[in-house]
JSON list of C-alpha atoms in Angstrom, two decimals:
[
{"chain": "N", "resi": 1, "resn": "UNK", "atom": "CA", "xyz": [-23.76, -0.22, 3.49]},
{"chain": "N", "resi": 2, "resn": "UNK", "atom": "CA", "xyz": [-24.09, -4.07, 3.22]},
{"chain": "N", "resi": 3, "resn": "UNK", "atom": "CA", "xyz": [-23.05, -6.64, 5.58]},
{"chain": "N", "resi": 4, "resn": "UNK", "atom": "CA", "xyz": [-20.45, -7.59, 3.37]},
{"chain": "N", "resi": 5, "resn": "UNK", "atom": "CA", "xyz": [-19.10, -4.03, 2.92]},
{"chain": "N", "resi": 6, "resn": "UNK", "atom": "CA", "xyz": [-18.62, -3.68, 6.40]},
{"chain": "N", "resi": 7, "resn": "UNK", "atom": "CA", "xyz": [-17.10, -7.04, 7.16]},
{"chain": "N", "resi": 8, "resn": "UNK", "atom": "CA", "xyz": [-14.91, -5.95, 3.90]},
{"chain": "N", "resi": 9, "resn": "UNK", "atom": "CA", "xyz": [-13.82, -2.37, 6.07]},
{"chain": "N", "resi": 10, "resn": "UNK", "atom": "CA", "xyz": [-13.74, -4.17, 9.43]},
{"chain": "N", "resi": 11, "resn": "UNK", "atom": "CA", "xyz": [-11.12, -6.45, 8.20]},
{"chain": "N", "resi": 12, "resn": "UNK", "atom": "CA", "xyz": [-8.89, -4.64, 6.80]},
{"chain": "N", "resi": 13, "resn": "UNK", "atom": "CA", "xyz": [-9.33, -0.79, 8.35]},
{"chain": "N", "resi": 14, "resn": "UNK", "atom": "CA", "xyz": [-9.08, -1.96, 11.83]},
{"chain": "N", "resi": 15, "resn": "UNK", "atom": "CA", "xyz": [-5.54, -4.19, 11.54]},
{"chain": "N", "resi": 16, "resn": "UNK", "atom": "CA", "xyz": [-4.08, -1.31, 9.63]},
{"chain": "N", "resi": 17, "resn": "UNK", "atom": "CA", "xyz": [-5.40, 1.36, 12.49]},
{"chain": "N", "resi": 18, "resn": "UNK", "atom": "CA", "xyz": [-3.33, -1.66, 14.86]},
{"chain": "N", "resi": 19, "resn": "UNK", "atom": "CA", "xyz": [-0.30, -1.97, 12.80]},
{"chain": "N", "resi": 20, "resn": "UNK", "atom": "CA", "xyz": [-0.09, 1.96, 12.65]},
{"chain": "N", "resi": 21, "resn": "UNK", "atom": "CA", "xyz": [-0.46, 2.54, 16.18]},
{"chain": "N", "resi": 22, "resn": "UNK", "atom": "CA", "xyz": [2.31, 0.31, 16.53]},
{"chain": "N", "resi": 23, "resn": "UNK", "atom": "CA", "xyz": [4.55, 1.89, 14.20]},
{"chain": "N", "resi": 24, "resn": "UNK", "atom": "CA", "xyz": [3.66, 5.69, 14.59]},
{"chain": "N", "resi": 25, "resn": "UNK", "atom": "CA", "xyz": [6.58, 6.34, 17.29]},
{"chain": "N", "resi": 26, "resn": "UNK", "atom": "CA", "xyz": [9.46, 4.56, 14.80]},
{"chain": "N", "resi": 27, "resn": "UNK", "atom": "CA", "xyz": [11.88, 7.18, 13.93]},
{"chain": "N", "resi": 28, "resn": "UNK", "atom": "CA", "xyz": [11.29, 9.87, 10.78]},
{"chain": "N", "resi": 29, "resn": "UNK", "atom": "CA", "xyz": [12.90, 10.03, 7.52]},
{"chain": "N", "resi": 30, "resn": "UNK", "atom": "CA", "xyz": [16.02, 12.24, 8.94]},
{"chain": "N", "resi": 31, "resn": "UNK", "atom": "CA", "xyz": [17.45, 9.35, 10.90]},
{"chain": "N", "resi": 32, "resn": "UNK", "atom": "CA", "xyz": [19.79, 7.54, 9.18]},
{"chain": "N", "resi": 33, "resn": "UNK", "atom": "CA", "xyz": [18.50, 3.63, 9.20]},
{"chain": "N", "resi": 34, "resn": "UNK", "atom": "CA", "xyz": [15.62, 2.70, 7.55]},
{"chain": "N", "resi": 35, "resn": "UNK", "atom": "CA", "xyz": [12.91, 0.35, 9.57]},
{"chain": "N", "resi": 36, "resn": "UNK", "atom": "CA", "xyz": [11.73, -3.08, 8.16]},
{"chain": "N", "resi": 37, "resn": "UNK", "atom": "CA", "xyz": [8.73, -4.15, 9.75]},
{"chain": "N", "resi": 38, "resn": "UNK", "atom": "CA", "xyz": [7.83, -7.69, 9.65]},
{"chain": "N", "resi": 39, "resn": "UNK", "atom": "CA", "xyz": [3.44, -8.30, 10.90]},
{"chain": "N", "resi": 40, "resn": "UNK", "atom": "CA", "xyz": [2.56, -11.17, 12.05]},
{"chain": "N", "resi": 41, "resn": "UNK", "atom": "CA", "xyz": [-1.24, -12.31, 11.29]},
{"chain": "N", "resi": 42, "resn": "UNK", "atom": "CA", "xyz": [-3.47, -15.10, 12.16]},
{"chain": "N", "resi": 43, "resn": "UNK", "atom": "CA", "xyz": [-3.62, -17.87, 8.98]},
{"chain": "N", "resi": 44, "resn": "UNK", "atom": "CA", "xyz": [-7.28, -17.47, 7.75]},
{"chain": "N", "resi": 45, "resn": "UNK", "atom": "CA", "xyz": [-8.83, -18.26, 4.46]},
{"chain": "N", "resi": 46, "resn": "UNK", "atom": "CA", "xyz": [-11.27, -15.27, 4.61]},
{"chain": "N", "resi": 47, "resn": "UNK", "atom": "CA", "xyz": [-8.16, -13.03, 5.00]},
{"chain": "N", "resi": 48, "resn": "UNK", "atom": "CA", "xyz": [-6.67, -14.39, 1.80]},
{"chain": "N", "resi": 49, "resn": "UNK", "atom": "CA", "xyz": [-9.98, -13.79, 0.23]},
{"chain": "N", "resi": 50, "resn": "UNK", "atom": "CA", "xyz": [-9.87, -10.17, 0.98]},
{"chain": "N", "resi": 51, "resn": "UNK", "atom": "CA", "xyz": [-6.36, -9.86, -0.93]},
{"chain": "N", "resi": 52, "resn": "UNK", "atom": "CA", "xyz": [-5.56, -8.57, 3.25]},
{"chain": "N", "resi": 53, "resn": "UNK", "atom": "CA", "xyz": [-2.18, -9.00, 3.22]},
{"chain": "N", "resi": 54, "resn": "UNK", "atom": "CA", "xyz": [-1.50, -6.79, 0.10]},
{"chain": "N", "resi": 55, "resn": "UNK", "atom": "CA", "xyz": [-3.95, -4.31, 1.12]},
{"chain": "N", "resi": 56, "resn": "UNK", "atom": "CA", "xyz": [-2.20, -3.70, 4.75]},
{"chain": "N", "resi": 57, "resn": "UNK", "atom": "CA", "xyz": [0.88, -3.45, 2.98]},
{"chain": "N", "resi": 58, "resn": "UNK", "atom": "CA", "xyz": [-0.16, -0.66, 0.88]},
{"chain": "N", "resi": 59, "resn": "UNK", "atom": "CA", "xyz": [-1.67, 0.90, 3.56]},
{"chain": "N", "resi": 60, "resn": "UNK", "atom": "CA", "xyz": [1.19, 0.70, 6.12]},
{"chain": "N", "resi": 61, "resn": "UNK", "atom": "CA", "xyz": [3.57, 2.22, 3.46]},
{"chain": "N", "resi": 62, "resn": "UNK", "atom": "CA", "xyz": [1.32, 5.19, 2.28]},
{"chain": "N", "resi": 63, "resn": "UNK", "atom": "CA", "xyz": [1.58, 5.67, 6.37]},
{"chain": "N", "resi": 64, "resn": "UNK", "atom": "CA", "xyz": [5.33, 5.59, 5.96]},
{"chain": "N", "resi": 65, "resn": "UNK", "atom": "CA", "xyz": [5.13, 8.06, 2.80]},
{"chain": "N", "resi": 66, "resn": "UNK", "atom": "CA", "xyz": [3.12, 10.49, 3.52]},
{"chain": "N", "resi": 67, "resn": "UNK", "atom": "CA", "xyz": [3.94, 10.97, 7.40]},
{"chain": "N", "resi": 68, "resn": "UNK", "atom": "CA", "xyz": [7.72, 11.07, 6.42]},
{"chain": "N", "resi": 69, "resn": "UNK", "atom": "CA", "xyz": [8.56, 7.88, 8.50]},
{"chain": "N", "resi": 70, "resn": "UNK", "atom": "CA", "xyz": [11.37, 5.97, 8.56]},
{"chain": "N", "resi": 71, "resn": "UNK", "atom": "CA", "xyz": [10.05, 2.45, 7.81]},
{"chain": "N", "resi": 72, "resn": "UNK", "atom": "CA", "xyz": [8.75, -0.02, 5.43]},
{"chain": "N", "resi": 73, "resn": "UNK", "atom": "CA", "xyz": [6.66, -3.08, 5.64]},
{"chain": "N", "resi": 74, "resn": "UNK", "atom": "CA", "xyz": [8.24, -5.93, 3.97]},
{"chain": "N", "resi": 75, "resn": "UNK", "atom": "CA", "xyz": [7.75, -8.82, 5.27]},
{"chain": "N", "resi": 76, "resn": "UNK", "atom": "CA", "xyz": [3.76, -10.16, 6.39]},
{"chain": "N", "resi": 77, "resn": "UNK", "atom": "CA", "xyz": [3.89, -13.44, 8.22]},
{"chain": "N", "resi": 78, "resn": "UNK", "atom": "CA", "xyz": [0.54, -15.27, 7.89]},
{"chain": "N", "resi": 79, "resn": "UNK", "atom": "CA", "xyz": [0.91, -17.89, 11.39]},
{"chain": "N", "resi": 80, "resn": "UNK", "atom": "CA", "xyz": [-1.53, -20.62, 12.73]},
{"chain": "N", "resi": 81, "resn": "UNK", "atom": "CA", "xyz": [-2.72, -18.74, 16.24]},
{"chain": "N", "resi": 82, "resn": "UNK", "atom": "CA", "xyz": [-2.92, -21.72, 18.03]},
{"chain": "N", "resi": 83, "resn": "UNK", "atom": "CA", "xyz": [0.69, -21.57, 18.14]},
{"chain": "N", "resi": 84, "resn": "UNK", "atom": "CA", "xyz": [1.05, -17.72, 19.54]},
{"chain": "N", "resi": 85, "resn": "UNK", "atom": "CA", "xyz": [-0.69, -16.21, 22.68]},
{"chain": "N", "resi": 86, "resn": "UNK", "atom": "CA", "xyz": [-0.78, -12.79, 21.32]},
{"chain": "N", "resi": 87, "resn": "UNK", "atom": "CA", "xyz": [-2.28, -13.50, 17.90]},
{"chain": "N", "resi": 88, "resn": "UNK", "atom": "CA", "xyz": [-4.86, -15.27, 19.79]},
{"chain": "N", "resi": 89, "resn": "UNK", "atom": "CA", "xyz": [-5.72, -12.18, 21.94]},
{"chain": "N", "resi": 90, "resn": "UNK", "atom": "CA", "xyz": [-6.01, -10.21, 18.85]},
{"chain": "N", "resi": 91, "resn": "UNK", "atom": "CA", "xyz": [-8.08, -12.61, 17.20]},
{"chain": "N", "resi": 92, "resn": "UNK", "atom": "CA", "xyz": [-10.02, -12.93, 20.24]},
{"chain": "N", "resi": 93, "resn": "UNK", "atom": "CA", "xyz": [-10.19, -8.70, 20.36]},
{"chain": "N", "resi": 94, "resn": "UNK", "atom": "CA", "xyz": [-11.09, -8.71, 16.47]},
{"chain": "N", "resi": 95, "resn": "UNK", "atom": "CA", "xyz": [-13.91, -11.23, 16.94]},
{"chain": "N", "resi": 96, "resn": "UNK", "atom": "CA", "xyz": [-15.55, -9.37, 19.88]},
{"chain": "N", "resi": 97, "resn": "UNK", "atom": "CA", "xyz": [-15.67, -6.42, 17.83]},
{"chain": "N", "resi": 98, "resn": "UNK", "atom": "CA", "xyz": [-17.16, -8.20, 14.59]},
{"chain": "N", "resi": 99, "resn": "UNK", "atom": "CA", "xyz": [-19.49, -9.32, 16.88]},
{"chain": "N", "resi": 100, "resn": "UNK", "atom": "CA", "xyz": [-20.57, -6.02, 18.62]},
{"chain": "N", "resi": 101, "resn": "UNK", "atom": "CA", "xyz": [-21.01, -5.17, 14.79]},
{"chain": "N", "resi": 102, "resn": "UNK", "atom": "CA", "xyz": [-23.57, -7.42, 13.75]},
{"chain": "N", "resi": 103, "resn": "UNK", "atom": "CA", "xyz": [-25.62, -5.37, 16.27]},
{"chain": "N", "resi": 104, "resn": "UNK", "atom": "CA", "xyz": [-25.22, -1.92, 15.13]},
{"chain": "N", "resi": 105, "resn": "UNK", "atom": "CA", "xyz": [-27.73, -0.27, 12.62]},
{"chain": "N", "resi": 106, "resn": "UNK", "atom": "CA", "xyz": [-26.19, 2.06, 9.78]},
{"chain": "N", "resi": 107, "resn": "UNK", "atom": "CA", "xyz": [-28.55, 4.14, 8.05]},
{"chain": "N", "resi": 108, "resn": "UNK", "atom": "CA", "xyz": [-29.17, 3.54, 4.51]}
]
């Protein structure tokens, strides 16, 4: 797998992993009132790039299918960190990790 592949999978496999975690415990389908979740991510031209936004959406609401969940994604906030604490300890989390990536070896 290239470099590129893997950035490619790191950036959008890991946020959705996040965002999921997040919303596994929202109520199922019986409940009566359905969920809108609005994310909040850091602004970043590689994200854009990566068509991320659209991607997590799709991903967050094949969650919401297919585990019968009461929820849907529909709103995704793209917000300039410098002006939130917790995006910026995400997007300091997110970097370490990228980093500690660049070290590992996959087999070819």
């Amino acid at each position: 797998m290239s470099s590129s592949e893997m950035r490619n999978l790191f950036y959008i496999k890991i946020p959705e992993r996040l965002f999921y975690g997040a919303t596994r415990d929202l109520p199922s389908l019986n409940d009566d009132e359905l969920v809108h979740v609005k994310i909040k991510i850091d602004r970043n031209g590689e994200y854009d790039k990566l068509g991320l936004i659209e991607k997590i959406i799709e991903q967050m609401n094949a969650h919401f299918a297919y585990r019968n969940k009461n929820y849907r994604v529909n709103k995704f906030i793209s917000q300039d960190s410098k002006k939130s604490i917790p995006l910026q300890i995400v997007d300091t989390f997110m970097g370490i990790v990228k980093d500690t990536q660049k070290t590992l070896t996959f087999p070819k």
